[in-house]
């Protein structure tokens, strides 16, 4: 019996010593600093955004289809009925939630790059505006952060102005993803949706349109600033029909967030991209950024590069019910000149050299 008690005492002493050693080792490990915590939160904020835009719609659709063949089949049936009932809402101003635009997560998202908004002129709440957002880049980080979230202070810089960002109409046909987009103030880039915002919603509305669209994303790469704009005149015609002022904006650094495999014009891969773009409305870009664990690894997260969106001077536009082609061309050229001036006046301030030029196709 004494032998057993002695053995137990020895084991307890050994366990106590091991526990003390483990505690000393744990306490010796450096705790993460506030900087490390901020970096982790910023990385997670960007990760959830990338996954939401790339996967939320597709995954939600697949989940609802799978639920149809289970005992929970009533859930997708009821949601489908809701979508049919709610079909026109995206083109009638959507269903924005101000609280979502003020999420703290968007501040971490902003600080990851960081994204900054620069005001050059006032925007009066007595008018409506069409803001041309350039360039498209891969995922329109600058446009999203400035015109969808409130993290960069658009509401404080331009009091009385409500912003709406337009995106592909097909995104509003995907379950759950459509609700996510509308809650942030996004609307389809269709004539009906834009006209509603400019004619049924009073004044003080600013509709941001990424004019280059999917075609522009195919030429997106660091060190190259090429815009698809010469034959994009529909936004000017709508501005004239509704008397909405035209406002150029440019996001410096947008093209530096990802690396893209650019296929030469005439190659079979380029032709596949063009055909896919015509059928689906967007171009399947082959791109990569940094990985989740290291900035040196490859993944789908954007690189941490500064993005500065400069909002230019509003171009006053008269209200003309049926503008002629010549009038549309005149204001389209005026808009291009204003955009070029905005680019040249600010390029050296935000990472470009004096010799860099803006190429417009």
XYZ file of N, CA and C in Angstrom, residues 4-262:
777
model
N 2.202 1.880 -3.395
C 1.230 2.468 -4.315
C 1.095 3.960 -4.069
N 1.008 4.351 -2.769
C 0.866 5.774 -2.427
C 2.088 6.548 -2.887
N 3.277 5.969 -2.700
C 4.514 6.639 -3.125
C 4.541 6.825 -4.636
N 4.071 5.791 -5.343
C 4.063 5.875 -6.809
C 3.103 6.962 -7.280
N 1.925 7.014 -6.602
C 0.945 8.044 -6.976
C 1.489 9.436 -6.697
N 2.157 9.577 -5.547
C 2.725 10.888 -5.203
C 3.774 11.307 -6.210
N 4.575 10.340 -6.646
C 5.608 10.641 -7.638
C 4.985 11.073 -8.969
N 3.895 10.367 -9.360
C 3.217 10.712 -10.615
C 2.611 12.107 -10.541
N 2.003 12.425 -9.348
C 1.399 13.748 -9.194
C 2.467 14.837 -9.245
N 3.595 14.578 -8.637
C 4.678 15.556 -8.660
C 5.179 15.768 -10.085
N 5.279 14.640 -10.817
C 5.726 14.758 -12.215
C 4.719 15.505 -13.071
N 3.411 15.235 -12.838
C 2.365 15.921 -13.599
C 2.362 17.400 -13.290
N 2.558 17.724 -11.978
C 2.583 19.128 -11.568
C 3.755 19.855 -12.236
N 4.892 19.193 -12.280
C 6.068 19.790 -12.918
C 5.851 19.982 -14.414
N 5.213 18.980 -15.049
C 4.937 19.086 -16.489
C 3.966 20.222 -16.781
N 2.945 20.344 -15.885
C 1.961 21.415 -16.056
C 2.618 22.787 -15.896
N 3.496 22.917 -14.914
C 4.187 24.178 -14.705
C 5.079 24.519 -15.894
N 5.724 23.495 -16.434
C 6.574 23.713 -17.609
C 5.743 24.172 -18.808
N 4.577 23.533 -18.982
C 3.702 23.902 -20.095
C 3.201 25.343 -19.950
N 2.859 25.716 -18.699
C 2.383 27.082 -18.476
C 3.479 28.103 -18.737
N 4.710 27.783 -18.293
C 5.825 28.700 -18.545
C 6.074 28.846 -20.048
N 5.963 27.735 -20.773
C 6.155 27.775 -22.230
C 5.078 28.623 -22.901
N 3.811 28.449 -22.423
C 2.698 29.212 -22.994
C 2.862 30.700 -22.742
N 3.284 31.038 -21.517
C 3.450 32.453 -21.175
C 4.632 33.072 -21.917
N 5.589 32.230 -22.312
C 6.763 32.746 -23.029
C 6.441 33.074 -24.479
N 5.353 32.482 -25.008
C 4.962 32.759 -26.398
C 4.439 34.190 -26.500
N 4.955 34.995 -27.419
C 4.497 36.390 -27.525
C 3.047 36.472 -27.988
N 2.261 37.266 -27.294
C 0.873 37.467 -27.678
C 0.818 38.344 -28.930
N -0.212 38.150 -29.771
C -0.313 38.989 -30.980
C -0.494 40.465 -30.613
N 0.201 41.301 -31.334
C 0.105 42.736 -31.094
C -1.175 43.288 -31.705
N -1.496 44.524 -31.380
C -2.672 45.161 -31.979
C -2.537 45.250 -33.489
N -1.318 45.455 -33.945
C -1.083 45.510 -35.396
C -1.388 44.173 -36.050
N -0.965 43.075 -35.396
C -1.252 41.743 -35.944
C -2.752 41.479 -35.980
N -3.455 41.890 -34.934
C -4.906 41.685 -34.881
C -5.600 42.485 -35.980
N -5.156 43.744 -36.168
C -5.745 44.569 -37.229
C -5.501 43.948 -38.603
N -4.301 43.448 -38.830
C -3.981 42.830 -40.124
C -4.849 41.601 -40.373
N -5.065 40.808 -39.314
C -5.897 39.609 -39.459
C -7.341 39.985 -39.763
N -7.870 41.000 -39.078
C -9.246 41.437 -39.337
C -9.395 41.990 -40.742
N -8.393 42.724 -41.218
C -8.440 43.262 -42.580
C -8.437 42.140 -43.612
N -7.599 41.131 -43.362
C -7.520 40.001 -44.284
C -8.839 39.237 -44.322
N -9.455 39.036 -43.160
C -10.738 38.332 -43.111
C -11.845 39.140 -43.778
N -11.809 40.466 -43.629
C -12.818 41.318 -44.259
C -12.749 41.209 -45.780
N -11.541 41.215 -46.313
C -11.372 41.090 -47.765
C -11.740 39.682 -48.230
N -11.400 38.673 -47.419
C -11.717 37.290 -47.781
C -13.216 37.081 -47.901
N -13.993 37.578 -46.921
C -15.444 37.382 -46.999
C -16.036 38.095 -48.203
N -15.456 39.256 -48.565
C -15.958 39.996 -49.730
C -15.677 39.239 -51.024
N -14.465 38.729 -51.179
C -14.107 37.991 -52.390
C -14.954 36.735 -52.522
N -15.103 35.988 -51.419
C -15.900 34.763 -51.459
C -17.367 35.061 -51.747
N -17.872 36.182 -51.211
C -19.271 36.547 -51.455
C -19.506 36.815 -52.940
N -18.611 37.566 -53.562
C -18.813 37.929 -54.955
C -18.526 36.786 -55.915
N -17.623 35.906 -55.552
C -17.280 34.817 -56.460
C -18.117 33.565 -56.246
N -18.606 33.340 -55.015
C -19.226 32.048 -54.719
C -20.641 32.106 -54.163
N -21.041 33.207 -53.525
C -22.318 33.223 -52.813
C -23.486 32.859 -53.715
N -23.581 33.462 -54.880
C -24.704 33.200 -55.773
C -24.740 31.762 -56.255
N -23.593 31.250 -56.714
C -23.537 29.885 -57.248
C -23.797 28.850 -56.163
N -23.161 29.023 -55.013
C -23.343 28.062 -53.915
C -24.786 28.072 -53.420
N -25.383 29.256 -53.303
C -26.782 29.342 -52.850
C -27.710 28.642 -53.821
N -27.472 28.801 -55.111
C -28.300 28.138 -56.117
C -28.180 26.621 -55.999
N -26.955 26.113 -55.850
C -26.745 24.664 -55.739
C -27.393 24.103 -54.470
N -27.292 24.851 -53.371
C -27.890 24.394 -52.112
C -29.406 24.308 -52.232
N -30.022 25.312 -52.848
C -31.479 25.287 -52.994
C -31.933 24.152 -53.905
N -31.155 23.872 -54.956
C -31.501 22.756 -55.843
C -31.412 21.435 -55.079
N -30.365 21.287 -54.266
C -30.219 20.046 -53.476
C -31.355 19.888 -52.461
N -31.780 21.007 -51.867
C -32.852 20.936 -50.871
C -34.175 20.480 -51.480
N -34.342 20.675 -52.796
C -35.576 20.245 -53.462
C -35.792 18.731 -53.350
N -34.689 17.998 -53.193
C -34.781 16.535 -53.160
C -34.649 15.999 -51.740
N -34.949 16.849 -50.766
C -34.919 16.432 -49.360
C -36.262 16.762 -48.708
N -36.349 16.475 -47.419
C -37.577 16.778 -46.679
C -37.757 18.287 -46.481
N -36.721 19.061 -46.797
C -36.792 20.516 -46.664
C -37.141 21.188 -47.989
N -37.814 20.460 -48.883
C -38.120 20.972 -50.219
C -38.973 22.239 -50.188
N -39.714 22.448 -49.082
C -40.600 23.611 -49.008
C -39.798 24.927 -48.961
N -38.572 24.875 -48.420
C -37.765 26.099 -48.314
C -37.432 26.670 -49.693
N -36.837 25.906 -50.629
C -36.570 26.474 -51.954
C -37.833 26.838 -52.728
N -38.930 26.100 -52.508
C -40.181 26.418 -53.203
C -40.713 27.781 -52.757
N -40.690 28.016 -51.438
C -41.163 29.305 -50.927
C -40.250 30.442 -51.374
N -38.938 30.177 -51.403
C -38.006 31.232 -51.824
C -38.187 31.535 -53.306
N -38.421 30.508 -54.117
C -38.679 30.733 -55.538
C -39.934 31.567 -55.725
N -40.959 31.298 -54.935
C -42.185 32.093 -55.008
C -41.904 33.545 -54.625
N -41.043 33.735 -53.632
C -40.682 35.090 -53.216
C -39.938 35.832 -54.334
N -39.012 35.139 -55.003
C -38.259 35.777 -56.085
C -39.195 36.200 -57.216
N -40.160 35.346 -57.543
C -41.114 35.687 -58.598
C -41.929 36.912 -58.196
N -42.358 36.943 -56.943
C -43.116 38.087 -56.444
C -42.255 39.350 -56.412
N -40.976 39.188 -56.107
C -40.060 40.312 -55.908
C -39.193 40.587 -57.137
N -39.568 40.064 -58.284
C -38.721 40.059 -59.490
C -38.298 41.458 -59.936
N -39.189 42.417 -59.876
C -38.906 43.756 -60.404
C -38.250 44.695 -59.398
N -38.116 44.278 -58.156
C -37.557 45.175 -57.137
C -36.164 45.700 -57.470
N -35.237 44.870 -57.983
C -33.908 45.407 -58.308
C -33.945 46.573 -59.293
N -34.919 46.574 -60.202
C -35.006 47.644 -61.199
C -35.894 48.794 -60.745
N -36.352 48.727 -59.489
C -37.152 49.816 -58.931
C -36.501 50.371 -57.664
N -35.216 50.571 -57.745
C -34.491 51.175 -56.635
C -33.893 50.204 -55.651
N -34.232 48.913 -55.772
C -33.667 47.921 -54.872
C -34.224 48.012 -53.463
N -33.450 47.506 -52.517
C -33.886 47.471 -51.125
C -32.643 47.659 -50.246
N -32.134 48.875 -50.247
C -30.884 49.143 -49.544
C -31.080 49.197 -48.031
N -30.094 48.718 -47.309
C -30.108 48.734 -45.854
C -28.946 49.603 -45.372
N -29.238 50.796 -44.868
C -28.162 51.682 -44.405
C -27.265 51.046 -43.357
N -27.830 50.182 -42.516
C -27.022 49.566 -41.457
C -25.935 48.672 -42.045
N -26.231 47.993 -43.161
C -25.231 47.132 -43.788
C -24.092 47.960 -44.355
N -24.420 49.128 -44.902
C -23.384 49.987 -45.467
C -22.461 50.547 -44.387
N -22.921 50.531 -43.129
C -22.111 51.058 -42.031
C -21.393 49.968 -41.240
N -21.421 48.741 -41.716
C -20.753 47.651 -41.026
C -19.291 47.993 -40.731
N -18.836 47.618 -39.549
C -17.432 47.832 -39.190
C -16.500 47.046 -40.094
N -16.991 45.933 -40.629
C -16.148 45.100 -41.495
C -15.648 45.883 -42.705
N -16.434 46.868 -43.163
C -16.012 47.631 -44.344
C -14.860 48.573 -44.022
N -14.728 48.968 -42.755
C -13.572 49.786 -42.376
C -12.291 48.963 -42.424
N -12.400 47.705 -41.984
C -11.246 46.814 -42.109
C -10.944 46.539 -43.581
N -11.978 46.393 -44.390
C -11.813 46.200 -45.831
C -11.087 47.395 -46.437
N -11.497 48.597 -46.089
C -10.873 49.832 -46.588
C -9.402 49.903 -46.210
N -9.101 49.569 -44.961
C -7.740 49.734 -44.452
C -6.766 48.689 -44.982
N -7.276 47.580 -45.511
C -6.403 46.537 -46.047
C -5.562 47.070 -47.200
N -6.139 47.913 -48.064
C -5.422 48.340 -49.281
C -4.427 49.477 -49.015
N -4.747 50.629 -48.502
C -6.075 51.159 -48.150
C -6.744 51.847 -49.347
N -8.079 52.047 -49.224
C -8.863 52.768 -50.229
C -9.163 54.168 -49.707
N -9.013 55.157 -50.569
C -9.230 56.543 -50.189
C -10.096 57.238 -51.227
N -10.980 58.117 -50.772
C -11.851 58.896 -51.650
C -11.419 60.359 -51.616
N -11.228 60.945 -52.804
C -10.784 62.333 -52.911
C -11.856 63.151 -53.634
N -12.260 64.242 -53.015
C -13.267 65.149 -53.584
C -12.564 66.351 -54.211
N -12.970 66.689 -55.434
C -12.406 67.872 -56.089
C -13.422 68.995 -56.234
N -14.722 68.642 -56.289
C -15.786 69.644 -56.424
C -17.020 69.179 -55.656
N -17.848 70.128 -55.289
C -19.100 69.812 -54.605
C -20.109 69.194 -55.566
N -21.007 68.382 -55.010
C -22.156 67.864 -55.748
C -23.410 68.348 -55.034
N -24.208 69.146 -55.710
C -25.407 69.696 -55.094
C -26.499 68.643 -55.003
N -27.176 68.532 -53.862
C -28.287 67.576 -53.733
C -29.520 67.992 -54.535
N -29.471 69.130 -55.211
C -30.597 69.576 -56.034
C -30.573 68.969 -57.426
N -29.578 68.163 -57.723
C -29.463 67.536 -59.038
C -29.249 66.038 -58.880
N -29.441 65.323 -59.975
C -29.075 63.918 -60.060
C -27.799 63.798 -60.886
N -27.082 62.683 -60.691
C -25.780 62.530 -61.325
C -25.596 61.107 -61.861
N -24.843 61.018 -62.937
C -24.311 59.733 -63.394
C -22.799 59.818 -63.238
N -22.256 58.987 -62.359
C -20.821 58.966 -62.115
C -20.201 57.859 -62.957
N -19.284 58.236 -63.840
C -18.542 57.245 -64.605
C -17.368 56.744 -63.779
N -17.339 55.449 -63.503
C -16.276 54.869 -62.684
C -15.262 54.182 -63.592
N -14.007 54.567 -63.469
C -12.919 54.025 -64.296
C -11.723 53.743 -63.382
N -10.891 52.740 -63.726
C -11.145 51.656 -64.671
C -11.930 50.527 -63.999
N -12.283 49.509 -64.777
C -13.041 48.388 -64.229
C -12.176 47.533 -63.304
N -10.926 47.285 -63.706
C -10.093 46.364 -62.942
C -10.651 44.949 -63.014
N -10.350 44.135 -62.017
C -10.866 42.766 -61.979
C -12.170 42.696 -61.195
N -12.189 43.246 -59.977
C -13.377 43.140 -59.117
C -13.935 44.491 -58.672
N -13.511 45.589 -59.301
C -14.070 46.925 -59.003
C -13.981 47.274 -57.517
N -12.824 47.106 -56.941
C -12.645 47.367 -55.512
C -12.932 48.824 -55.170
N -12.364 49.757 -55.948
C -12.555 51.178 -55.668
C -14.009 51.588 -55.740
N -14.712 51.141 -56.786
C -16.122 51.491 -56.950
C -16.955 50.928 -55.802
N -16.710 49.688 -55.425
C -17.486 49.069 -54.353
C -17.254 49.785 -53.027
N -15.999 49.982 -52.685
C -15.681 50.549 -51.371
C -16.204 51.975 -51.227
N -16.132 52.763 -52.296
C -16.521 54.174 -52.212
C -18.008 54.421 -52.426
N -18.634 53.657 -53.312
C -20.022 53.943 -53.686
C -21.042 52.997 -53.057
N -20.578 51.916 -52.419
C -21.494 50.982 -51.771
C -21.369 51.068 -50.251
N -20.148 51.044 -49.755
C -19.957 51.140 -48.304
C -19.794 52.607 -47.914
N -19.973 52.869 -46.639
C -19.774 54.226 -46.145
C -18.418 54.419 -45.498
N -17.499 53.478 -45.732
C -16.231 53.471 -45.012
C -15.292 54.602 -45.403
N -15.412 55.123 -46.619
C -14.489 56.187 -47.060
C -15.096 57.577 -46.907
N -16.298 57.647 -46.337
C -16.886 58.943 -46.019
C -17.534 59.677 -47.171
N -18.127 58.944 -48.130
C -18.789 59.620 -49.241
C -19.910 60.521 -48.738
N -20.704 60.041 -47.787
C -21.821 60.827 -47.265
C -21.386 62.102 -46.580
N -20.217 62.084 -45.953
C -19.710 63.288 -45.298
C -19.100 64.257 -46.305
N -18.422 63.719 -47.331
C -17.824 64.586 -48.347
C -18.872 65.199 -49.262
N -19.934 64.422 -49.539
C -20.998 64.886 -50.438
C -22.344 64.761 -49.718
N -22.631 65.649 -48.774
C -23.880 65.545 -48.003
C -25.107 65.664 -48.899
N -26.102 64.833 -48.616
C -27.351 64.869 -49.366
C -27.339 64.048 -50.633
N -26.244 63.345 -50.923
C -26.136 62.541 -52.139
C -26.234 61.060 -51.783
N -27.150 60.340 -52.436
C -27.300 58.894 -52.267
C -26.653 58.191 -53.462
N -25.758 57.268 -53.181
C -25.047 56.585 -54.259
C -25.644 55.208 -54.534
N -25.665 54.848 -55.804
C -26.091 53.528 -56.254
C -25.051 53.035 -57.258
N -24.554 51.832 -57.044
C -23.601 51.240 -57.977
C -24.320 50.199 -58.821
N -24.107 50.248 -60.125
C -24.762 49.299 -61.028
C -23.831 48.132 -61.331
N -24.424 46.972 -61.526
C -23.666 45.769 -61.860
C -24.503 44.916 -62.811
N -23.968 43.790 -63.247
C -24.647 42.948 -64.230
C -26.036 42.526 -63.748
N -27.007 42.615 -64.651
C -28.379 42.257 -64.294
C -28.497 40.785 -63.917
N -27.654 39.934 -64.503
C -27.711 38.510 -64.199
C -27.428 38.190 -62.746
N -26.688 39.056 -62.064
C -26.391 38.817 -60.647
C -27.645 38.850 -59.784
N -28.677 39.552 -60.251
C -29.905 39.689 -59.474
C -30.877 38.536 -59.735
N -30.440 37.540 -60.500
C -31.235 36.339 -60.701
C -30.731 35.196 -59.822
N -29.626 35.432 -59.111
C -29.063 34.391 -58.259
C -29.637 34.499 -56.847
N -30.091 33.395 -56.263
C -30.712 33.442 -54.928
C -29.735 33.917 -53.857
N -30.254 34.633 -52.896
C -29.517 35.207 -51.766
C -28.517 36.270 -52.196
N -27.792 36.019 -53.283
C -26.834 37.004 -53.765
C -27.547 38.291 -54.161
N -28.752 38.164 -54.723
C -29.525 39.343 -55.111
C -29.893 40.173 -53.866
N -30.215 39.500 -52.770
C -30.559 40.223 -51.551
C -29.324 40.946 -50.990
N -28.189 40.267 -51.065
C -26.932 40.845 -50.598
C -26.595 42.106 -51.395
N -26.745 42.038 -52.711
C -26.430 43.178 -53.571
C -27.385 44.339 -53.321
N -28.682 44.062 -53.272
C -29.658 45.134 -53.079
C -29.495 45.818 -51.732
N -29.143 45.054 -50.702
C -29.000 45.650 -49.373
C -27.878 46.676 -49.336
N -26.899 46.541 -50.247
C -25.806 47.499 -50.297
C -26.058 48.671 -51.218
N -27.206 48.684 -51.896
C -27.503 49.782 -52.806
C -27.068 49.529 -54.230
N -26.838 48.273 -54.604
C -26.490 47.957 -55.993
C -27.745 47.724 -56.805
N -27.686 48.088 -58.071
C -28.817 47.947 -58.988
C -28.321 47.391 -60.322
N -29.216 46.796 -61.115
C -28.800 46.285 -62.428
C -28.384 47.421 -63.348
N -27.400 47.155 -64.179
C -26.959 48.169 -65.139
C -27.837 48.060 -66.390
N -29.131 48.353 -66.201
C -30.106 48.326 -67.289
C -30.735 49.702 -67.419
N -31.256 49.972 -68.595
C -31.889 51.272 -68.826
C -33.046 51.502 -67.862
N -33.854 50.471 -67.659
C -35.024 50.609 -66.796
C -34.627 50.960 -65.362
N -33.607 50.281 -64.832
C -33.185 50.521 -63.452
C -32.600 51.918 -63.286
N -31.754 52.336 -64.228
C -31.109 53.650 -64.124
C -32.132 54.765 -64.296
N -33.058 54.583 -65.235
C -34.095 55.596 -65.438
C -34.977 55.736 -64.204
N -35.243 54.638 -63.525
C -36.054 54.713 -62.312
C -35.355 55.562 -61.255
N -34.072 55.338 -61.062
C -33.319 56.087 -60.052
C -33.240 57.569 -60.388
N -33.238 57.894 -61.676
C -33.095 59.292 -62.096
C -34.426 60.019 -62.237
N -35.542 59.285 -62.199
C -36.825 59.935 -62.457
C -37.882 59.688 -61.378
N -37.732 58.642 -60.548
C -38.747 58.325 -59.553
C -38.246 58.447 -58.121
N -37.076 58.969 -57.945
C -36.472 58.951 -56.623
C -36.067 60.343 -56.151
N -36.672 61.373 -56.744
C -36.331 62.737 -56.370
C -34.958 63.143 -56.873
N -34.317 64.083 -56.181
C -32.975 64.525 -56.553
C -31.964 64.065 -55.499
N -30.703 64.325 -55.782
C -29.651 63.908 -54.873
C -29.214 62.479 -55.076
N -29.525 61.887 -56.232
C -29.140 60.514 -56.536
C -27.912 60.509 -57.440
N -26.952 59.664 -57.135
C -25.749 59.510 -57.952
C -25.628 58.045 -58.343
N -25.829 57.765 -59.627
C -25.751 56.398 -60.138
C -24.351 56.183 -60.703
N -23.585 55.320 -60.077
C -22.220 55.030 -60.531
C -22.248 53.870 -61.516
N -21.662 54.079 -62.681
C -21.620 53.062 -63.733
C -20.166 52.785 -64.083
N -19.762 51.521 -64.009
C -18.420 51.134 -64.454
C -18.512 50.952 -65.962
N -18.222 52.009 -66.687
C -18.581 52.096 -68.103
C -17.831 51.080 -68.959
N -16.573 50.802 -68.648
C -15.794 49.870 -69.463
C -16.303 48.451 -69.417
N -16.896 48.068 -68.300
C -17.519 46.758 -68.174
C -16.564 45.588 -68.350
N -17.157 44.464 -68.735
C -16.395 43.217 -68.841
C -15.307 43.294 -69.893
N -15.580 44.012 -70.978
C -14.575 44.121 -72.042
C -13.299 44.775 -71.536
N -13.441 45.735 -70.651
C -12.275 46.447 -70.118
C -11.466 45.571 -69.174
N -12.132 44.664 -68.474
C -11.423 43.808 -67.525
C -10.416 42.902 -68.224
N -10.628 42.598 -69.504
C -9.721 41.712 -70.233
C -8.354 42.343 -70.464
N -8.284 43.666 -70.439
C -7.001 44.345 -70.663
C -6.419 44.891 -69.367
N -6.975 44.477 -68.243
C -6.530 44.980 -66.939
C -5.246 44.296 -66.518
N -4.196 45.083 -66.323
C -2.947 44.574 -65.781
C -2.121 45.747 -65.267
N -1.220 45.494 -64.323
C -0.424 46.585 -63.748
C 0.385 47.314 -64.814
N 0.461 48.633 -64.682
C 1.263 49.437 -65.590
C 0.574 49.812 -66.877
N -0.663 49.330 -67.081
C -1.403 49.635 -68.306
C -2.720 50.301 -67.930
N -2.992 51.460 -68.516
C -4.229 52.178 -68.226
C -4.994 52.380 -69.526
N -5.827 51.392 -69.857
C -6.607 51.416 -71.092
C -8.089 51.326 -70.748
N -8.877 52.251 -71.284
C -10.310 52.277 -71.020
C -11.095 51.986 -72.297
N -12.210 51.273 -72.142
C -13.155 51.052 -73.238
C -14.249 52.099 -73.091
N -14.215 53.127 -73.961
C -15.121 54.260 -73.753
C -15.602 54.908 -75.042
N -14.839 54.816 -76.107
C -15.149 55.555 -77.329
C -16.549 55.260 -77.855
N -16.950 54.003 -77.811
C -18.260 53.624 -78.351
C -19.297 53.366 -77.259
N -18.995 53.755 -76.034
C -19.946 53.622 -74.931
C -20.619 54.977 -74.717
N -21.788 55.155 -75.322
C -22.455 56.462 -75.280
C -23.846 56.414 -74.665
N -24.302 55.229 -74.294
C -25.641 55.110 -73.728
C -25.804 55.897 -72.437
N -24.762 55.957 -71.614
C -24.869 56.692 -70.349
C -25.013 58.189 -70.591
N -24.424 58.682 -71.685
C -24.557 60.104 -72.025
C -25.982 60.396 -72.497
N -26.533 59.506 -73.289
C -27.913 59.684 -73.777
C -28.894 59.716 -72.599
N -28.723 58.803 -71.632
C -29.609 58.792 -70.461
C -29.435 60.056 -69.621
N -28.194 60.540 -69.512
C -27.958 61.776 -68.773
C -28.695 62.942 -69.409
N -28.683 63.015 -70.725
C -29.383 64.089 -71.433
C -30.894 63.955 -71.274
N -31.417 62.757 -71.363
C -32.861 62.550 -71.261
C -33.409 62.920 -69.888
N -32.567 62.814 -68.856
C -33.028 63.088 -67.498
C -32.382 64.321 -66.887
N -31.525 64.994 -67.651
C -30.860 66.183 -67.121
C -29.926 65.878 -65.968
N -29.368 64.672 -65.957
C -28.442 64.273 -64.889
C -27.033 64.725 -65.251
N -26.349 65.362 -64.315
C -24.996 65.830 -64.562
C -24.046 64.629 -64.659
N -23.055 64.754 -65.533
C -22.056 63.702 -65.709
C -20.837 64.000 -64.834
N -20.386 62.987 -64.101
C -19.244 63.167 -63.201
C -18.213 62.078 -63.485
N -17.006 62.443 -63.952
C -15.959 61.429 -64.141
C -15.290 61.093 -62.811
N -14.904 59.842 -62.645
C -14.121 59.436 -61.470
C -13.090 58.416 -61.923
N -11.956 58.420 -61.259
C -10.891 57.487 -61.634
C -10.266 56.921 -60.367
N -10.119 55.586 -60.342
C -9.520 54.895 -59.193
C -8.071 54.540 -59.518
N -7.158 55.351 -59.040
C -5.739 55.085 -59.248
C -5.314 53.892 -58.395
N -4.633 52.933 -59.022
C -4.183 51.733 -58.331
C -5.099 50.532 -58.505
N -6.250 50.713 -59.121
C -7.201 49.615 -59.305
C -6.592 48.450 -60.084
N -5.822 48.755 -61.102
C -5.250 47.702 -61.947
C -4.053 46.996 -61.313
N -3.620 47.448 -60.131
C -2.466 46.834 -59.474
C -2.858 45.773 -58.454
N -4.157 45.516 -58.290
C -4.612 44.630 -57.215
C -4.514 43.156 -57.569
N -4.488 42.836 -58.844
C -4.390 41.447 -59.299
C -3.411 41.361 -60.463
N -2.960 40.148 -60.733
C -2.183 39.852 -61.926
C -3.059 39.013 -62.846
N -3.078 39.359 -64.108
C -3.928 38.639 -65.060
C -3.092 38.043 -66.180
N -3.473 36.844 -66.572
C -2.874 36.232 -67.753
C -3.612 36.804 -68.967
N -2.934 37.684 -69.711
C -3.555 38.378 -70.839
C -3.240 37.629 -72.122
